[in-house]
Amino acid sequence: MDIANLIRPDLAALEPYTPIVPFEALSARLGRPADQIIKLDANENPYGPSPRAVAALVRYPHYAIYPDPDQTPLRQAISQYIGQPVERILCGNGSDEIIDLLMRLFLSPGDAVVEAPPTFGMYSFNTGVVGGRVVQVPRDEHWRVDIEQVAEAVESSRAKLVFLPSPNNPDGSVLPRAAIEQLLQLPVILVIDEAYAEFSGHSVADLVGLAPNLVVLRTFSKWAGLAGLRIGYGLLPEAIIQHLWKIKPPYNINMAAVVAAIASLEDAEYLMGTVRKIVAERERVFAEIQRIDGLLPSPSQANFILMRVANGRAKELHQALEQQGILLRHYNKPGLRDCVRISIGTPAQNDTALAALRDWSAKEQLS
Ligand SMILES: Cc1ncc(COP(=O)(O)O)c(C=O)c1O
């Protein structure tokens, strides 16, 4: 029997998603202990979880019991935090899971999803998994979204979903509220992915429920430092959420994530203090990169900065820093080939990374 013949042909042909290399594997490859690696490649929070979240994880006594499929205490805590009723909140195994569930709910094979690259890779990945079709409306050189072109793409492809992050990953630009309000007039579900909203201070979470076609995604991975626990949520109008409940795996979020997320919300003031530190560092790092010859950073409202490498040697830059134990993200994609993205670390980590960038620029004789 040939198993390959049994695999769905569209999935057999699907490009695998390229995730970042696991920390331990990198540590072995670079021959450096993990604590000597400066990991600025995945927009993680350098301050980690709130100490109260860690204490709550240790204290919680019922890990042998399945989690609550209705996610009630966490949804209540999120409701307080975000100012939306519990009925519009659904938690996922990372906001990635909400993206996946939305695709499963709306797309039949061949249905279109509009995205504006360069952008977060999971939209096209998950569209492919359910046999959908990705329609791309590329951003301009300042990473701006052309609203008219999105409208045309929605109309001509009869798209069911539009995915736009704000701030966008990988450049950190925010989609103006007026543009979102314009897009909400289109006959399509508009998903605004606010994974980095806490770093920008901009959100359209308040519009969920007022507009029938708006979904907002949020996560605890970035501002609350819980990326490894996988916990995110969607804010959705009743007409959508009632169906998502039906297709959600009953125990999709684990109890450790629930405990840590609730404790994080109780300690939001502390966590927002770390967010402010990261934002201050982002501004400092941006100004410093601007002073380095041959590096052209994009203004960002998230916890990372994208920069173009003027001589096109972004891959070499990435490798040179990796050899020193400093990890950045390099993209091997059209539109981003000469770019690297740096996540904002602690001041000390940023200083080390900036020194390595200055060094590289000097060696490449970019001045
Ligand atoms: C725009 C965007 N959305 C969602 C996510 C994923 O978040 P989560 O960890 O909650 O799945 C990321 C992670 O990098 C992201 O950049």
Short mmCIF file of C-alpha atoms and ligand atoms in Angstrom, two decimals:
data_model
loop_
_atom_site.label_atom_id
_atom_site.label_comp_id
_atom_site.label_asym_id
_atom_site.label_seq_id
_atom_site.Cartn_x
_atom_site.Cartn_y
_atom_site.Cartn_z
CA MET A 1 0.00 0.00 0.00
CA ASP A 2 1.31 3.43 -0.92
CA ILE A 3 0.53 5.75 1.97
CA ALA A 4 1.47 8.81 -0.13
CA ASN A 5 -1.62 8.12 -2.29
CA LEU A 6 -3.85 8.40 0.76
CA ILE A 7 -2.60 11.84 1.82
CA ARG A 8 -4.75 14.77 0.66
CA PRO A 9 -2.93 15.91 -2.53
CA ASP A 10 -3.14 19.60 -1.56
CA LEU A 11 -1.52 18.83 1.80
CA ALA A 12 1.11 16.56 0.27
CA ALA A 13 2.14 19.58 -1.84
CA LEU A 14 1.95 22.09 1.03
CA GLU A 15 5.15 24.00 1.92
CA PRO A 16 6.02 23.25 5.55
CA TYR A 17 5.95 26.22 7.93
CA THR A 18 9.49 27.13 8.96
CA PRO A 19 9.44 27.76 12.69
CA ILE A 20 12.43 29.13 14.55
CA VAL A 21 15.02 26.59 15.70
CA PRO A 22 14.35 25.40 19.29
CA PHE A 23 16.50 27.04 21.90
CA GLU A 24 18.18 23.82 23.07
CA ALA A 25 19.02 22.78 19.49
CA LEU A 26 20.59 26.17 18.84
CA SER A 27 22.54 26.05 22.03
CA ALA A 28 24.00 22.68 20.92
CA ARG A 29 24.68 23.93 17.37
CA LEU A 30 26.44 27.07 18.52
CA GLY A 31 28.27 25.27 21.31
CA ARG A 32 27.03 27.88 23.81
CA PRO A 33 25.03 27.34 26.97
CA ALA A 34 21.47 28.64 26.65
CA ASP A 35 22.12 31.44 29.16
CA GLN A 36 24.81 32.84 26.86
CA ILE A 37 22.45 33.17 23.93
CA ILE A 38 20.72 36.49 23.33
CA LYS A 39 17.48 35.43 21.75
CA LEU A 40 15.99 38.32 19.81
CA ASP A 41 14.39 36.33 16.99
CA ALA A 42 10.81 35.55 18.06
CA ASN A 43 9.42 38.69 19.73
CA GLU A 44 9.41 37.04 23.12
CA ASN A 45 9.35 39.03 26.34
CA PRO A 46 12.87 39.34 27.82
CA TYR A 47 11.44 39.88 31.32
CA GLY A 48 9.51 36.61 31.27
CA PRO A 49 6.24 35.96 33.11
CA SER A 50 5.06 37.90 36.13
CA PRO A 51 6.47 36.43 39.38
CA ARG A 52 2.87 36.13 40.56
CA ALA A 53 2.07 33.93 37.57
CA VAL A 54 5.05 31.69 38.36
CA ALA A 55 3.97 31.45 42.02
CA ALA A 56 0.39 30.62 41.00
CA LEU A 57 1.66 27.85 38.71
CA VAL A 58 3.56 26.26 41.56
CA ARG A 59 0.64 26.60 43.98
CA TYR A 60 -2.14 25.24 41.78
CA PRO A 61 -3.12 21.79 43.12
CA HIS A 62 -5.33 20.25 40.40
CA TYR A 63 -3.20 19.53 37.33
CA ALA A 64 -4.51 15.96 37.35
CA ILE A 65 -8.00 17.26 36.48
CA TYR A 66 -9.09 18.26 32.95
CA PRO A 67 -9.55 21.99 32.34
CA ASP A 68 -12.93 23.73 32.17
CA PRO A 69 -14.12 23.48 28.52
CA ASP A 70 -16.08 26.72 28.99
CA GLN A 71 -12.94 28.57 30.16
CA THR A 72 -15.19 30.57 32.52
CA PRO A 73 -12.81 32.08 35.13
CA LEU A 74 -10.26 33.11 32.51
CA ARG A 75 -12.89 34.60 30.21
CA GLN A 76 -14.27 36.56 33.17
CA ALA A 77 -10.81 37.90 33.98
CA ILE A 78 -10.21 38.83 30.31
CA SER A 79 -13.60 40.53 30.19
CA GLN A 80 -12.53 42.82 33.05
CA TYR A 81 -9.22 43.54 31.34
CA ILE A 82 -10.48 44.18 27.82
CA GLY A 83 -13.92 45.69 28.50
CA GLN A 84 -15.92 43.23 26.41
CA PRO A 85 -18.62 40.87 27.70
CA VAL A 86 -17.64 37.28 28.53
CA GLU A 87 -19.99 36.09 25.76
CA ARG A 88 -17.70 37.57 23.10
CA ILE A 89 -14.48 35.94 24.37
CA LEU A 90 -13.02 32.59 23.34
CA CYS A 91 -9.57 31.40 24.42
CA GLY A 92 -7.21 29.34 22.33
CA ASN A 93 -3.97 27.43 22.51
CA GLY A 94 -2.22 30.64 21.51
CA SER A 95 -4.00 33.07 19.24
CA ASP A 96 -2.67 30.73 16.52
CA GLU A 97 -5.47 28.33 17.44
CA ILE A 98 -8.13 31.00 16.96
CA ILE A 99 -6.69 31.70 13.50
CA ASP A 100 -6.93 27.99 12.71
CA LEU A 101 -10.50 27.71 14.06
CA LEU A 102 -11.62 30.72 12.00
CA MET A 103 -10.24 29.12 8.85
CA ARG A 104 -12.01 25.86 9.65
CA LEU A 105 -15.27 27.67 10.33
CA PHE A 106 -15.37 29.85 7.23
CA LEU A 107 -13.39 28.19 4.46
CA SER A 108 -14.46 25.45 2.11
CA PRO A 109 -11.75 24.25 -0.30
CA GLY A 110 -10.96 27.01 -2.80
CA ASP A 111 -12.35 29.87 -0.68
CA ALA A 112 -10.19 32.96 -0.52
CA VAL A 113 -8.41 34.71 2.35
CA VAL A 114 -6.87 38.15 1.80
CA GLU A 115 -3.63 39.15 3.52
CA ALA A 116 -1.15 41.99 3.04
CA PRO A 117 2.44 40.68 2.90
CA PRO A 118 4.96 40.92 4.33
CA THR A 119 2.96 39.76 7.31
CA PHE A 120 2.60 37.00 9.89
CA GLY A 121 3.03 33.57 8.29
CA MET A 122 0.22 31.68 9.99
CA TYR A 123 -2.56 33.20 7.87
CA SER A 124 -1.30 31.65 4.65
CA PHE A 125 -0.19 28.49 6.45
CA ASN A 126 -3.61 27.83 7.99
CA THR A 127 -5.40 28.78 4.79
CA GLY A 128 -3.35 26.11 3.02
CA VAL A 129 -4.15 23.48 5.64
CA VAL A 130 -7.88 23.78 5.01
CA GLY A 131 -7.45 23.94 1.22
CA GLY A 132 -8.22 27.65 0.94
CA ARG A 133 -6.67 30.17 -1.42
CA VAL A 134 -4.47 33.05 -0.32
CA VAL A 135 -4.94 36.35 -2.13
CA GLN A 136 -2.11 38.78 -1.45
CA VAL A 137 -2.22 42.56 -1.53
CA PRO A 138 1.43 43.56 -1.01
CA ARG A 139 2.25 46.53 1.23
CA ASP A 140 4.09 49.57 -0.16
CA GLU A 141 7.72 50.38 0.67
CA HIS A 142 6.62 51.93 3.99
CA TRP A 143 4.66 48.73 4.78
CA ARG A 144 1.33 50.54 4.37
CA VAL A 145 -1.78 48.62 3.36
CA ASP A 146 -3.60 49.85 0.25
CA ILE A 147 -7.24 49.83 1.40
CA GLU A 148 -8.64 50.26 -2.12
CA GLN A 149 -6.64 47.27 -3.34
CA VAL A 150 -7.83 45.17 -0.41
CA ALA A 151 -11.42 46.12 -1.30
CA GLU A 152 -10.83 45.11 -4.91
CA ALA A 153 -9.20 41.83 -3.88
CA VAL A 154 -12.12 41.01 -1.57
CA GLU A 155 -14.59 41.72 -4.33
CA SER A 156 -12.83 39.91 -7.16
CA SER A 157 -11.93 36.81 -5.09
CA ARG A 158 -15.18 36.83 -3.05
CA ALA A 159 -12.94 36.42 -0.02
CA LYS A 160 -14.50 35.30 3.23
CA LEU A 161 -11.74 36.52 5.53
CA VAL A 162 -9.21 39.36 5.64
CA PHE A 163 -6.32 39.04 8.11
CA LEU A 164 -4.45 42.19 9.10
CA PRO A 165 -2.24 42.45 12.17
CA SER A 166 -1.95 45.78 13.96
CA PRO A 167 0.90 46.29 14.72
CA ASN A 168 2.01 44.23 11.75
CA ASN A 169 4.65 41.54 12.13
CA PRO A 170 7.44 41.93 10.87
CA ASP A 171 7.58 45.74 10.59
CA GLY A 172 5.57 46.99 13.58
CA SER A 173 3.30 49.44 11.75
CA VAL A 174 -0.19 50.12 13.08
CA LEU A 175 -3.22 50.06 10.82
CA PRO A 176 -5.05 53.37 11.34
CA ARG A 177 -8.46 53.08 12.98
CA ALA A 178 -10.04 54.99 10.09
CA ALA A 179 -8.72 52.36 7.65
CA ILE A 180 -10.19 49.58 9.79
CA GLU A 181 -13.55 51.36 9.87
CA GLN A 182 -13.42 51.63 6.08
CA LEU A 183 -12.57 47.92 5.73
CA LEU A 184 -15.49 47.00 7.99
CA GLN A 185 -17.84 48.22 5.27
CA LEU A 186 -16.70 45.35 3.03
CA PRO A 187 -18.75 42.14 2.81
CA VAL A 188 -16.08 40.06 4.54
CA ILE A 189 -14.95 39.02 8.03
CA LEU A 190 -12.14 41.37 9.08
CA VAL A 191 -9.70 39.83 11.54
CA ILE A 192 -7.47 42.41 13.24
CA ASP A 193 -4.66 40.56 14.95
CA GLU A 194 -3.57 42.63 17.96
CA ALA A 195 -0.85 40.30 19.27
CA TYR A 196 1.34 43.38 19.97
CA ALA A 197 -1.37 45.88 20.95
CA GLU A 198 -0.08 46.38 24.48
CA PHE A 199 3.16 47.79 23.02
CA SER A 200 1.36 50.21 20.70
CA GLY A 201 -1.51 51.42 22.86
CA HIS A 202 -3.82 51.15 19.82
CA SER A 203 -6.75 48.77 19.71
CA VAL A 204 -10.12 48.34 18.05
CA ALA A 205 -11.30 45.82 20.65
CA ASP A 206 -14.06 48.27 21.56
CA LEU A 207 -15.59 47.90 18.07
CA VAL A 208 -16.21 44.16 18.43
CA GLY A 209 -19.95 43.62 18.65
CA LEU A 210 -20.69 47.04 17.16
CA ALA A 211 -19.49 45.90 13.74
CA PRO A 212 -20.99 42.52 12.84
CA ASN A 213 -17.93 41.42 10.86
CA LEU A 214 -15.03 42.38 13.15
CA VAL A 215 -12.88 39.84 15.00
CA VAL A 216 -9.95 40.93 17.18
CA LEU A 217 -7.21 38.53 18.27
CA ARG A 218 -5.07 39.02 21.38
CA THR A 219 -2.45 36.94 23.14
CA PHE A 220 -0.58 36.54 26.42
CA SER A 221 2.57 35.49 24.54
CA LYS A 222 4.09 38.94 24.17
CA TRP A 223 3.11 41.48 26.85
CA ALA A 224 2.61 38.83 29.56
CA GLY A 225 5.65 36.71 28.68
CA LEU A 226 3.70 33.45 28.36
CA ALA A 227 4.67 32.38 24.81
CA GLY A 228 5.72 28.93 26.01
CA LEU A 229 2.39 28.26 27.71
CA ARG A 230 0.33 28.98 24.56
CA ILE A 231 -2.60 31.13 25.54
CA GLY A 232 -4.44 33.68 23.42
CA TYR A 233 -8.01 34.74 22.75
CA GLY A 234 -10.42 36.10 20.21
CA LEU A 235 -13.05 38.80 20.63
CA LEU A 236 -15.91 37.84 18.38
CA PRO A 237 -19.51 38.84 17.65
CA GLU A 238 -22.18 36.38 18.80
CA ALA A 239 -23.01 35.26 15.24
CA ILE A 240 -19.46 33.90 14.87
CA ILE A 241 -18.56 32.77 18.38
CA GLN A 242 -21.55 30.46 18.75
CA HIS A 243 -20.21 28.35 15.87
CA LEU A 244 -16.60 28.48 17.02
CA TRP A 245 -17.69 26.91 20.32
CA LYS A 246 -19.02 23.94 18.37
CA ILE A 247 -15.74 23.22 16.58
CA LYS A 248 -13.32 24.06 19.40
CA PRO A 249 -11.63 20.98 20.92
CA PRO A 250 -13.17 20.74 24.42
CA TYR A 251 -9.88 20.91 26.35
CA ASN A 252 -8.01 23.19 23.99
CA ILE A 253 -6.31 25.29 26.67
CA ASN A 254 -4.31 23.66 29.43
CA MET A 255 -4.67 24.41 33.13
CA ALA A 256 -1.14 25.78 33.53
CA ALA A 257 -1.89 28.37 30.86
CA VAL A 258 -5.20 29.26 32.52
CA VAL A 259 -3.61 29.66 35.96
CA ALA A 260 -0.76 31.77 34.60
CA ALA A 261 -3.02 33.96 32.44
CA ILE A 262 -5.40 34.74 35.34
CA ALA A 263 -2.46 35.58 37.64
CA SER A 264 -0.99 37.77 34.86
CA LEU A 265 -4.21 39.75 34.59
CA GLU A 266 -4.18 40.20 38.38
CA ASP A 267 -0.63 41.51 38.00
CA ALA A 268 -1.29 43.57 34.87
CA GLU A 269 0.15 46.70 36.46
CA TYR A 270 3.54 45.03 36.95
CA LEU A 271 3.48 43.56 33.44
CA MET A 272 2.57 46.90 31.88
CA GLY A 273 5.62 48.28 33.70
CA THR A 274 7.79 45.80 31.75
CA VAL A 275 5.92 46.74 28.57
CA ARG A 276 6.85 50.39 29.18
CA LYS A 277 10.49 49.41 29.65
CA ILE A 278 10.42 47.50 26.36
CA VAL A 279 8.80 50.45 24.57
CA ALA A 280 11.45 52.84 25.94
CA GLU A 281 14.15 50.44 24.79
CA ARG A 282 12.51 50.13 21.36
CA GLU A 283 12.83 53.89 20.89
CA ARG A 284 16.46 53.85 22.05
CA VAL A 285 17.38 50.86 19.86
CA PHE A 286 15.67 52.46 16.87
CA ALA A 287 17.64 55.69 17.31
CA GLU A 288 20.89 53.72 17.70
CA ILE A 289 20.28 51.59 14.60
CA GLN A 290 19.52 54.75 12.63
CA ARG A 291 23.07 55.88 13.46
CA ILE A 292 24.64 52.68 12.09
CA ASP A 293 25.75 53.01 8.48
CA GLY A 294 24.02 50.66 6.10
CA LEU A 295 21.10 49.73 8.37
CA LEU A 296 17.68 51.25 7.70
CA PRO A 297 15.22 50.56 10.52
CA SER A 298 11.45 50.93 10.12
CA PRO A 299 9.58 52.82 12.85
CA SER A 300 7.75 50.25 14.98
CA GLN A 301 4.97 50.27 17.54
CA ALA A 302 5.60 46.69 18.64
CA ASN A 303 8.39 44.93 20.56
CA PHE A 304 10.63 44.48 17.53
CA ILE A 305 12.28 46.49 14.76
CA LEU A 306 12.67 45.51 11.13
CA MET A 307 15.72 46.83 9.32
CA ARG A 308 16.83 46.79 5.74
CA VAL A 309 20.48 45.96 5.15
CA ALA A 310 21.57 48.42 2.47
CA ASN A 311 24.20 46.19 0.86
CA GLY A 312 21.75 43.29 0.60
CA ARG A 313 23.83 41.06 2.88
CA ALA A 314 21.11 40.46 5.48
CA LYS A 315 21.74 36.73 5.52
CA GLU A 316 25.43 37.25 6.25
CA LEU A 317 24.58 39.77 8.97
CA HIS A 318 22.23 37.26 10.54
CA GLN A 319 24.90 34.55 10.44
CA ALA A 320 27.63 36.82 11.82
CA LEU A 321 25.51 37.68 14.86
CA GLU A 322 24.43 34.08 15.32
CA GLN A 323 28.10 33.09 15.60
CA GLN A 324 28.30 35.51 18.54
CA GLY A 325 25.23 33.96 20.15
CA ILE A 326 22.89 36.80 19.12
CA LEU A 327 19.81 35.57 17.33
CA LEU A 328 17.87 37.81 14.95
CA ARG A 329 15.18 36.83 12.47
CA HIS A 330 16.14 36.75 8.82
CA TYR A 331 13.48 36.13 6.20
CA ASN A 332 14.07 34.29 3.00
CA LYS A 333 10.95 35.74 1.35
CA PRO A 334 10.26 38.13 -1.52
CA GLY A 335 10.06 41.72 -0.30
CA LEU A 336 12.06 40.90 2.81
CA ARG A 337 15.23 39.31 1.46
CA ASP A 338 17.52 42.11 2.57
CA CYS A 339 15.83 42.55 5.95
CA VAL A 340 16.40 41.31 9.46
CA ARG A 341 14.14 41.79 12.48
CA ILE A 342 15.40 42.31 16.00
CA SER A 343 13.15 41.77 19.01
CA ILE A 344 13.65 44.19 21.88
CA GLY A 345 15.54 42.62 24.78
CA THR A 346 16.74 43.93 28.12
CA PRO A 347 18.95 47.04 27.97
CA ALA A 348 22.07 44.85 28.41
CA GLN A 349 21.01 42.44 25.65
CA ASN A 350 20.23 45.35 23.35
CA ASP A 351 23.62 46.93 24.05
CA THR A 352 25.39 43.71 23.11
CA ALA A 353 23.33 43.37 19.93
CA LEU A 354 23.90 47.03 18.98
CA ALA A 355 27.65 46.66 19.47
CA ALA A 356 27.64 43.60 17.20
CA LEU A 357 25.63 45.49 14.57
CA ARG A 358 28.09 48.43 14.70
CA ASP A 359 30.97 46.01 14.38
CA TRP A 360 29.43 44.30 11.41
CA SER A 361 28.74 47.61 9.69
CA ALA A 362 32.37 48.69 10.22
CA LYS A 363 33.73 45.39 8.89
CA GLU A 364 31.49 45.59 5.83
CA GLN A 365 32.85 49.14 5.35
CA LEU A 366 29.35 50.50 4.97
CA SER A 367 30.40 53.97 6.14
C1 LIG B 1 0.89 38.91 14.39
C2 LIG B 1 0.93 37.71 15.25
N1 LIG B 1 -0.19 37.09 15.58
C3 LIG B 1 -0.20 36.00 16.37
C4 LIG B 1 0.98 35.48 16.84
C5 LIG B 1 0.95 34.20 17.62
O1 LIG B 1 0.60 34.41 18.90
P1 LIG B 1 0.35 33.18 19.88
O2 LIG B 1 1.64 32.92 20.55
O3 LIG B 1 -0.72 33.68 20.79
O4 LIG B 1 -0.12 32.02 19.07
C6 LIG B 1 2.19 36.08 16.55
C7 LIG B 1 3.44 35.50 17.06
O5 LIG B 1 4.52 35.79 16.69
C8 LIG B 1 2.17 37.22 15.72
O6 LIG B 1 3.30 37.82 15.36
#
